Structures are given as C-alpha cells and as structure tokens.
PDB file of C-alpha atoms in Angstrom:
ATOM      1  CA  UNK A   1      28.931 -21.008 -24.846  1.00 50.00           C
ATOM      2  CA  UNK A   2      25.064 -19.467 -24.213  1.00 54.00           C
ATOM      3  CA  UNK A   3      22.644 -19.627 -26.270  1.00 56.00           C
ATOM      4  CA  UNK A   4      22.358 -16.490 -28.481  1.00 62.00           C
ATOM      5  CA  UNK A   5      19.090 -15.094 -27.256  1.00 68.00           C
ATOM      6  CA  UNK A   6      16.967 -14.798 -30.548  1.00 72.00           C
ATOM      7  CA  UNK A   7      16.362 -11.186 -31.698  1.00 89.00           C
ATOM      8  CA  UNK A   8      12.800 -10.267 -31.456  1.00 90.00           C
ATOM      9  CA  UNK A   9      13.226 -11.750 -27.339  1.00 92.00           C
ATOM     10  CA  UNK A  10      16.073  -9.631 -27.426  1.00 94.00           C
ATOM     11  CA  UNK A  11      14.519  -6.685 -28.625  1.00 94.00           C
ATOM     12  CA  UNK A  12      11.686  -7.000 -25.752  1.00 96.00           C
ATOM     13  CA  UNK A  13      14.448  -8.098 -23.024  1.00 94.00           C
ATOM     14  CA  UNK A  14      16.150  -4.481 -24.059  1.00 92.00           C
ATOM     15  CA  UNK A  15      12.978  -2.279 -24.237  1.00 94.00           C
ATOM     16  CA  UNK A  16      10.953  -4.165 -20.935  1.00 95.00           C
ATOM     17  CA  UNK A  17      14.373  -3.907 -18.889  1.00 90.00           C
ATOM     18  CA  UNK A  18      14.358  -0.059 -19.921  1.00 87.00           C
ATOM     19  CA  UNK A  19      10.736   0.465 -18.875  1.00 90.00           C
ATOM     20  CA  UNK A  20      11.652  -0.993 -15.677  1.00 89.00           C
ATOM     21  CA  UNK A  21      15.456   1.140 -14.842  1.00 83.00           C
ATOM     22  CA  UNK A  22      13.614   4.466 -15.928  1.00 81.00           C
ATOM     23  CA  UNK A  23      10.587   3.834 -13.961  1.00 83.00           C
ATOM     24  CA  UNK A  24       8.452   3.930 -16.363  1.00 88.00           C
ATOM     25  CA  UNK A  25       6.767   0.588 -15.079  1.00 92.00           C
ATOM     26  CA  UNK A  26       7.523   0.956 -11.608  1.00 90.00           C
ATOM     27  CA  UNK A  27       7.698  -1.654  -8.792  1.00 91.00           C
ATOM     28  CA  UNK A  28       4.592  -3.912  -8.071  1.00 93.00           C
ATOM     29  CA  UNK A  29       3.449  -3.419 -11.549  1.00 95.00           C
ATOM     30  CA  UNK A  30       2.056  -6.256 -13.203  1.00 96.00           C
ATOM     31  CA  UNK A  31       3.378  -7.130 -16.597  1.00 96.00           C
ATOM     32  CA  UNK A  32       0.580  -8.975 -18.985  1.00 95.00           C
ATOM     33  CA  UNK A  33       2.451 -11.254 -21.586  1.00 95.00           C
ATOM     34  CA  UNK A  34      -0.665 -10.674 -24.112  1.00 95.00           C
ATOM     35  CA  UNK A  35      -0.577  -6.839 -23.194  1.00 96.00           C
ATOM     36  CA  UNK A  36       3.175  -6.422 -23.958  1.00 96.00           C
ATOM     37  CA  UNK A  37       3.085  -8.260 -27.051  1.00 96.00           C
ATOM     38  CA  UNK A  38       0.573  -6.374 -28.595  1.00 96.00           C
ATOM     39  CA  UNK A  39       2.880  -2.971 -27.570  1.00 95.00           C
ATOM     40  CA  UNK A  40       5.705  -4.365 -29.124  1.00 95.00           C
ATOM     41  CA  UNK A  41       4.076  -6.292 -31.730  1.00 94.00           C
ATOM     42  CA  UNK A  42       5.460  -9.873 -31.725  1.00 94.00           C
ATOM     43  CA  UNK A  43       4.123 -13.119 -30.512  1.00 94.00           C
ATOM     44  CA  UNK A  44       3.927 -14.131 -26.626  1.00 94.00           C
ATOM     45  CA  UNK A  45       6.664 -16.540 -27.382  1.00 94.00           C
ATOM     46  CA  UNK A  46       8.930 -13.428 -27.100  1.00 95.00           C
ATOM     47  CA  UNK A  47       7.901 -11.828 -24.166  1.00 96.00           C
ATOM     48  CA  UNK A  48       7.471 -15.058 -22.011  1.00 95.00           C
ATOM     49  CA  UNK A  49      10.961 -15.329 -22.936  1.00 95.00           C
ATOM     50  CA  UNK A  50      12.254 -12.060 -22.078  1.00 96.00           C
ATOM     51  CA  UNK A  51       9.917 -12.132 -18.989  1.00 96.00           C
ATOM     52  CA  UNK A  52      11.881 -15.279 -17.717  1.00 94.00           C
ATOM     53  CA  UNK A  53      15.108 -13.473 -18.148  1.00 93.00           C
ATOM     54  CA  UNK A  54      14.154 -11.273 -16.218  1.00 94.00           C
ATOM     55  CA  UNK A  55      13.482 -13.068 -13.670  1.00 94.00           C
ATOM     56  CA  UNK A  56      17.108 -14.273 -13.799  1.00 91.00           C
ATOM     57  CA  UNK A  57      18.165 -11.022 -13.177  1.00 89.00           C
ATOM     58  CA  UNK A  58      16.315 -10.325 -10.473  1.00 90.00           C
ATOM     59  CA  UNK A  59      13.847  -7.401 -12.234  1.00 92.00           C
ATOM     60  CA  UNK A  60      10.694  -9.280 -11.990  1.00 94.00           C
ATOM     61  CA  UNK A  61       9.273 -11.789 -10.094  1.00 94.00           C
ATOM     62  CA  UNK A  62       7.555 -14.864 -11.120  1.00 92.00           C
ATOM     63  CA  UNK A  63       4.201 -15.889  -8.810  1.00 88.00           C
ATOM     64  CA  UNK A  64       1.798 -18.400  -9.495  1.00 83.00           C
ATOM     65  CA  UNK A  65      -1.061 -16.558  -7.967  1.00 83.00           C
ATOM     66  CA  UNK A  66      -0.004 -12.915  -9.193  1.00 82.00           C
ATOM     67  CA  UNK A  67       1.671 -13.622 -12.082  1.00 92.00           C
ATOM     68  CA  UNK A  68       4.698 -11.663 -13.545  1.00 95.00           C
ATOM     69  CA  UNK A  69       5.560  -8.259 -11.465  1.00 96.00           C
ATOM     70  CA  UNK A  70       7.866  -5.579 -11.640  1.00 95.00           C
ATOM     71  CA  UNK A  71      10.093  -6.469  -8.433  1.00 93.00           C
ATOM     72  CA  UNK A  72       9.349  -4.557  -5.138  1.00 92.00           C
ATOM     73  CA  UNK A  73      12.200  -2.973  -3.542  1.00 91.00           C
ATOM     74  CA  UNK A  74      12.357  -2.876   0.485  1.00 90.00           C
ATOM     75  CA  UNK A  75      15.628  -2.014   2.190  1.00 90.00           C
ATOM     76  CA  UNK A  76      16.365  -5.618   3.201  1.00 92.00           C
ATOM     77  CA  UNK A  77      16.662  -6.145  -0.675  1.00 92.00           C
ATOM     78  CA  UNK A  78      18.432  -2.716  -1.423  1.00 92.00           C
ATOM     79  CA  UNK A  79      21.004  -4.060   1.333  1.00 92.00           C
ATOM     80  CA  UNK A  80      21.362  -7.390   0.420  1.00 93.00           C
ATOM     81  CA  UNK A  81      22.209  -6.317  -3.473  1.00 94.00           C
ATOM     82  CA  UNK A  82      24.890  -3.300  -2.217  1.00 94.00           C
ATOM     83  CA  UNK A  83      26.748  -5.871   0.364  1.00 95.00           C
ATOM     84  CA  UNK A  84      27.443  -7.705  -3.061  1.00 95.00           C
ATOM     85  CA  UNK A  85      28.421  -4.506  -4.664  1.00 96.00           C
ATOM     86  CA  UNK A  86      30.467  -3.537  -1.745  1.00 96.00           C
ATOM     87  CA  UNK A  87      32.146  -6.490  -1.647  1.00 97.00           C
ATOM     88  CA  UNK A  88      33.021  -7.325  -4.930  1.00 97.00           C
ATOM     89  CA  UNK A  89      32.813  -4.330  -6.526  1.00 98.00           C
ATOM     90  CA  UNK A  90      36.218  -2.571  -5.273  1.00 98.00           C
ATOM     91  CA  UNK A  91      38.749  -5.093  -4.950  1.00 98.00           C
ATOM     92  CA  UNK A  92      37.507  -5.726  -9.432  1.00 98.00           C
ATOM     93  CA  UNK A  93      38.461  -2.165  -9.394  1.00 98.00           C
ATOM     94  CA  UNK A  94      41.833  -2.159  -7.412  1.00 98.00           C
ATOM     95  CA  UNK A  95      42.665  -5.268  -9.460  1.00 98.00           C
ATOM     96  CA  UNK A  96      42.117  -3.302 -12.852  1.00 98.00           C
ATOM     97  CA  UNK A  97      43.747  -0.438 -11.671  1.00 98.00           C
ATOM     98  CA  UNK A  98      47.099  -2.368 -10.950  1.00 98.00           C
ATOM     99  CA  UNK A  99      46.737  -3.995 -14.222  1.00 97.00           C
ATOM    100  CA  UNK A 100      47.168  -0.766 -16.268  1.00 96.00           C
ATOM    101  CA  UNK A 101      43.777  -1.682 -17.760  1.00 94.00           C
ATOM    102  CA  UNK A 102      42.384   1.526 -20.120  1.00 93.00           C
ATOM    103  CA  UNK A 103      39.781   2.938 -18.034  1.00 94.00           C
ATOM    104  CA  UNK A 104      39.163   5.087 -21.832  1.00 95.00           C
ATOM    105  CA  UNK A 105      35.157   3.380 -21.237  1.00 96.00           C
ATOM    106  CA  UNK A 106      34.664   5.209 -17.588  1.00 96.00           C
ATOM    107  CA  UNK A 107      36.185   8.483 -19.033  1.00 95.00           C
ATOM    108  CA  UNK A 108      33.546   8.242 -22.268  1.00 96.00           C
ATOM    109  CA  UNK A 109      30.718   7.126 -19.573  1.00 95.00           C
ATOM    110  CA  UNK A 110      30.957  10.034 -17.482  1.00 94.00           C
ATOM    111  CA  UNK A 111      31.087  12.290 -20.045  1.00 93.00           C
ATOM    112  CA  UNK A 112      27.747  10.729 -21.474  1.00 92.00           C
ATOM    113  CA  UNK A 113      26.397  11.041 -17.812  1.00 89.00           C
ATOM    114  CA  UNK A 114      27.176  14.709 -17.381  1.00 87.00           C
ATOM    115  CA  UNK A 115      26.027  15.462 -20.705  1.00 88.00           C
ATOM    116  CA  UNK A 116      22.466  13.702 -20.077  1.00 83.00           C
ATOM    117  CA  UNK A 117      19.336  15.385 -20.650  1.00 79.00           C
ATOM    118  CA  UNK A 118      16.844  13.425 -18.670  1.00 74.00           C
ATOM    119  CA  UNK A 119      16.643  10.497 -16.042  1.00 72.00           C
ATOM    120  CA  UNK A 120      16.806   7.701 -18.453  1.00 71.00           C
ATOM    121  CA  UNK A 121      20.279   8.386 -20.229  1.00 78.00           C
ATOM    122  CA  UNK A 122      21.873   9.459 -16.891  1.00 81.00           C
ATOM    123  CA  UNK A 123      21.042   6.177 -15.302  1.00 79.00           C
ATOM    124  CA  UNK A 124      21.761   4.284 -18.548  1.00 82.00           C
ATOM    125  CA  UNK A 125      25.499   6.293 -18.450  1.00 88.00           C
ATOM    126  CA  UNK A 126      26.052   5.782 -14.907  1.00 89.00           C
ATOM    127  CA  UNK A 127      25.718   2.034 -15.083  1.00 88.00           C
ATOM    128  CA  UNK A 128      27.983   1.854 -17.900  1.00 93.00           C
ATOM    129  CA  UNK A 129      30.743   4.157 -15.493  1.00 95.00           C
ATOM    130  CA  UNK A 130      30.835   1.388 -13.244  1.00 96.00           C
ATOM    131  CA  UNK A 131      30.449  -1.486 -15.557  1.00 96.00           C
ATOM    132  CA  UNK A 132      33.810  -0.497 -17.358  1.00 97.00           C
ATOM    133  CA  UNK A 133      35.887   0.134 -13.929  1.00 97.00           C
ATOM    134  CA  UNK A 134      35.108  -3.580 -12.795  1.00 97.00           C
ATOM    135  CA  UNK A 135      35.086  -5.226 -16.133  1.00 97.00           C
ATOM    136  CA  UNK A 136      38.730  -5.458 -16.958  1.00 97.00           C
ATOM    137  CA  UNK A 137      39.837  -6.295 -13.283  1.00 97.00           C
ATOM    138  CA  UNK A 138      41.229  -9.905 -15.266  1.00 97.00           C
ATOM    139  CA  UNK A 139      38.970 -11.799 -13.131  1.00 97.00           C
ATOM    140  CA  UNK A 140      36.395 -12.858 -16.126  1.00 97.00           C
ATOM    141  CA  UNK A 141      34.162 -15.027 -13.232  1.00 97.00           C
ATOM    142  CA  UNK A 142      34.412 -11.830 -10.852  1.00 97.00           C
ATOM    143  CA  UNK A 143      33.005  -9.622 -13.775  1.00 96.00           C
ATOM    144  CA  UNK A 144      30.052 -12.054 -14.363  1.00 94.00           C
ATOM    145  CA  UNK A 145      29.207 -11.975 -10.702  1.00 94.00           C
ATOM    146  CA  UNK A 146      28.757  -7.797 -10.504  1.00 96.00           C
ATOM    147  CA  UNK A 147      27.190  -8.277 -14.251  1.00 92.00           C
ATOM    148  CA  UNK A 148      24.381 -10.918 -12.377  1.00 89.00           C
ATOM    149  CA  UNK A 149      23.753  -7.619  -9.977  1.00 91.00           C
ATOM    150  CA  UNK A 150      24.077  -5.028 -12.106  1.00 88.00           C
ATOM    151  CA  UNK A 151      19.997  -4.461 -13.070  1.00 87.00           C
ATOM    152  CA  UNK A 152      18.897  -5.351  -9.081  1.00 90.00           C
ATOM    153  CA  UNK A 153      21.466  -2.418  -8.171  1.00 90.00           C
ATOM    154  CA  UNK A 154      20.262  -0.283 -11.325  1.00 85.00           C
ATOM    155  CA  UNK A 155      16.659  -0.839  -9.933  1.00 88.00           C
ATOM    156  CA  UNK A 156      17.496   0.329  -6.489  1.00 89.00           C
ATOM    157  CA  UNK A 157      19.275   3.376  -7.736  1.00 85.00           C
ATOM    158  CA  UNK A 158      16.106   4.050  -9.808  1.00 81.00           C
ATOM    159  CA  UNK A 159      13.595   4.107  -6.919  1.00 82.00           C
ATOM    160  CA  UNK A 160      15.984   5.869  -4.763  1.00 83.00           C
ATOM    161  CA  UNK A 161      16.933   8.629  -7.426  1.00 77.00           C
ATOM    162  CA  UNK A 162      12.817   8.872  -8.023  1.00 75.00           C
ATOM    163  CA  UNK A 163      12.292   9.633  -4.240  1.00 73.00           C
ATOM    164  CA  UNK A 164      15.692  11.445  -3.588  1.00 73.00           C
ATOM    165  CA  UNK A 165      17.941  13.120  -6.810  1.00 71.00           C
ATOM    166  CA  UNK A 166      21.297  12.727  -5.686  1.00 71.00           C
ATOM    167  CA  UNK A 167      22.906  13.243  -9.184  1.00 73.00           C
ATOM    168  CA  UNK A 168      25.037  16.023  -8.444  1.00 79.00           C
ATOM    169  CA  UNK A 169      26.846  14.190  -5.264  1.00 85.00           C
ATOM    170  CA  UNK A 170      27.066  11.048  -7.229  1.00 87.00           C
ATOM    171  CA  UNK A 171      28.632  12.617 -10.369  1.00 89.00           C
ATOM    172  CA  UNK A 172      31.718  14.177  -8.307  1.00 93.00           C
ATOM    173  CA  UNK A 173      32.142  11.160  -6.425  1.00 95.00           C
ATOM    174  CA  UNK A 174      32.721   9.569  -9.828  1.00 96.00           C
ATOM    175  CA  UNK A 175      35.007  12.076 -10.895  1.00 96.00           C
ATOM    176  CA  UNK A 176      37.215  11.455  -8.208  1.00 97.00           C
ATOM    177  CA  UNK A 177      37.496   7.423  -8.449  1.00 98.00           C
ATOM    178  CA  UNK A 178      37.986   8.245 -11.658  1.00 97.00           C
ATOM    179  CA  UNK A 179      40.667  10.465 -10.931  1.00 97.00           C
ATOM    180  CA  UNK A 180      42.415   8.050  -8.519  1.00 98.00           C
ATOM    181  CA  UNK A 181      42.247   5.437 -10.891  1.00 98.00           C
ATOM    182  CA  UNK A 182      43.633   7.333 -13.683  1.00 97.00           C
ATOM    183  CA  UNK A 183      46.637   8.242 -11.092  1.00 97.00           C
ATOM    184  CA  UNK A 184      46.905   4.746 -10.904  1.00 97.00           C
ATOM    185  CA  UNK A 185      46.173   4.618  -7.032  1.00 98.00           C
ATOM    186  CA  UNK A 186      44.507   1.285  -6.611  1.00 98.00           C
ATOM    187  CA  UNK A 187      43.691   1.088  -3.169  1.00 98.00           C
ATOM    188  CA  UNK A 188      42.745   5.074  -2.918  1.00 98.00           C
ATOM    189  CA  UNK A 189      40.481   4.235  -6.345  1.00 98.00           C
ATOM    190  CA  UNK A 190      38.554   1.162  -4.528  1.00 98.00           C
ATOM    191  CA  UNK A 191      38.820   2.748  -1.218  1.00 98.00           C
ATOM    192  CA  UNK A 192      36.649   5.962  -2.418  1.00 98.00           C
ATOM    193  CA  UNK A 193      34.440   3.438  -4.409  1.00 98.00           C
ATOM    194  CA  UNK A 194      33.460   1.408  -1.220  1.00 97.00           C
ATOM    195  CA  UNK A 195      32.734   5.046   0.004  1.00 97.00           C
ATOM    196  CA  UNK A 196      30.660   6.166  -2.992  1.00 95.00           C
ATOM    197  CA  UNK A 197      28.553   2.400  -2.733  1.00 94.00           C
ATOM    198  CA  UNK A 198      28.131   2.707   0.664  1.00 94.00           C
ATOM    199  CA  UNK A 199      27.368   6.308   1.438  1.00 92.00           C
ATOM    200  CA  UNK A 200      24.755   5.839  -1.226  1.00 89.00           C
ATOM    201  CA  UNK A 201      22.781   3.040   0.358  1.00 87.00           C
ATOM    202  CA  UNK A 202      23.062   4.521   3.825  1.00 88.00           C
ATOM    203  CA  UNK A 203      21.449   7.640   2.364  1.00 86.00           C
ATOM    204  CA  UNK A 204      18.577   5.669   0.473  1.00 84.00           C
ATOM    205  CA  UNK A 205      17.787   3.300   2.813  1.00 85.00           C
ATOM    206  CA  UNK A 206      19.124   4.187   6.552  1.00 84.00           C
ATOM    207  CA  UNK A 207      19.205   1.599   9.138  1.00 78.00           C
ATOM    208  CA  UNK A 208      16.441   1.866  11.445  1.00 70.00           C
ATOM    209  CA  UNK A 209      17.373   3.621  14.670  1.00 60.00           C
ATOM    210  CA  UNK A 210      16.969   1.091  17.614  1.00 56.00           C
ATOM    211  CA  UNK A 211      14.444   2.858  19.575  1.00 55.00           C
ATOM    212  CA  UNK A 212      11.947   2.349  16.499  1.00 52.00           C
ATOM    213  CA  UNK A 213       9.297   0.447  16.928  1.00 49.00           C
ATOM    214  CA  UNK A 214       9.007   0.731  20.489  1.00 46.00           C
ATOM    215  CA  UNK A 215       5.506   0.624  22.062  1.00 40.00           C
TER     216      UNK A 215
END
C-alpha cells in the first residue's frame, strides 16, 4: 500500500497542481518553496513535498541550477505524452466497454463540462470524462499507467486550449464516444477515441512540413 500523503502536502499538491492545469502559473515559471508557503500558509516541509510529487508526475521539473519550474511544453513532449494516450488509452476503453462497466461517471462528467462557466472547471470536467471511460477497463495496472499521464496530457491540453479554444469540437467528439460506448460498440467507442486523441494533437502541435528549415 502507499503512503497516505499527509494532509496539509495534500492540500498544496491539490491547489499547486490547479495553478498549474488552469494556467494560472504557466510553463517556465519558477516555483519558490518559501514563496508558496507563505501563500498557503504552512511550513516548507509541505510544499517541498508536494513540489517532489510533482515532479513524479511530470508537472514540474527539478534543476539544480534553476531550481523548481513549471514544466515547458514543446511538441516533442506534447507527442511523446499523446503516443501513450493513443496507445493505451483506447484499447482501456474497448475493454470497459465489453465489460458492461457503468460509464454513469462519463455521462455526469460531460454534463459538468458542458455546464462549465470558465476554463478551469471545463478542463477539471474533461479530465474526469476520460478518467472514468479508461478506469474500469479491469486492467487495474493499465489504469495506473494513463493515471501516471493524466496531468502531462492535462498540461498539454492547457497550453494548447490557451493558444487555440477548441472546446466546442472537443465536447461533440465526446458526445459521440460516449454515445458508442453507451451502444455498447467497443471497437467503434475506442476507434472514435484514437480519433478524438489524435486529431487533437495534430491540431495543437502539427508535424513540421519537410521543406522547413531549408536554407
């Protein structure tokens, strides 16, 4: 079993990791333990904690030189994270789909997402959307492994959705996996969810054309 993370660590984990997803402390941004302690008045001991989860998850990055940043995002790492996604992320669905799993937590997710008032609550809802199609695929290790990508992809999303809104397009494309799942069509429901991850990425951060560069 883990280690129950103690509260007040928790508590920072949970309010830093929402700075970061709503771009409110954006990429590059450095992230002073004595600074953030006296925001959310507790200790260092906290934050250094929460700052080396963090890290973990693949938010922040640890230097020696710079310290503790908010990670950068280039398209080599927006790629890198969605080939996980894309990989992973359909077959968990087309396994919970032929399980009969509920999907009663993607229904209640969307809703929450259409109903959103700003940036923040959207993003928070949309994570949770996919979070409960993959989770009860009956593959507990396969959940963990999305779970481990889940803020680098939420990060990605963030910077993208800051340069580019796309929520409209997004929100009917979850609709219909939604749909398909619900129908109880496993390969159409992970088929249009390889769709939905990929057409997003391509759209974010589009390959380079080959004459690029040129001199």
């Amino acid at each position: 079993m883990p280690t129950p993370i103690p509260s007040r660590t928790q508590f920072v984990l949970d309010a830093i990791r929402h700075r970061i997803l709503t771009g409110q402390l954006p990429p590059g941004q450095a992230l002073v333990e004595t600074e953030l302690a006296a925001q959310f008045g507790v200790s260092k001991t906290p934050v250094r904690e929460a700052l080396k989860t963090l890290a973990g998850t693949g938010l922040v990055v640890l230097s020696q030189y710079k310290g503790v940043t908010v990670r950068m995002v280039d398209a080599d790492m927006a790629r890198e994270v969605y080939d996980v996604r894309l990989l992973l992320e359909p077959e968990a669905l087309r396994r919970a789909v032929r399980r009969g799993s509920p999907l009663d937590a993607a229904r209640e997710a969307l809703t929450r997402a259409d109903a959103a008032t700003d940036t923040a609550e959207r993003s928070l809802a949309n994570r949770a959307f996919h979070r409960a199609l993959y989770l009860p695929c009956g593959n507990p290790l396969l959940g963990r492994m999305l779970d481990e990508v889940r803020d680098q992809a939420a990060l990605v999303s963030a910077v993208a959705w800051a340069a580019d809104p796309s929520w409209e397009r997004e929100a009917a494309e979850h609709r219909e996996i939604l749909r398909l799942a619900l129908d109880g069509d496993a390969d159409g429901a992970a088929g249009a969810l390889h769709a939905h991850i990929a057409s997003f990425v391509r759209r974010a951060f589009p390959e380079p054309h080959p004459a690029e560069g040129r001199s």
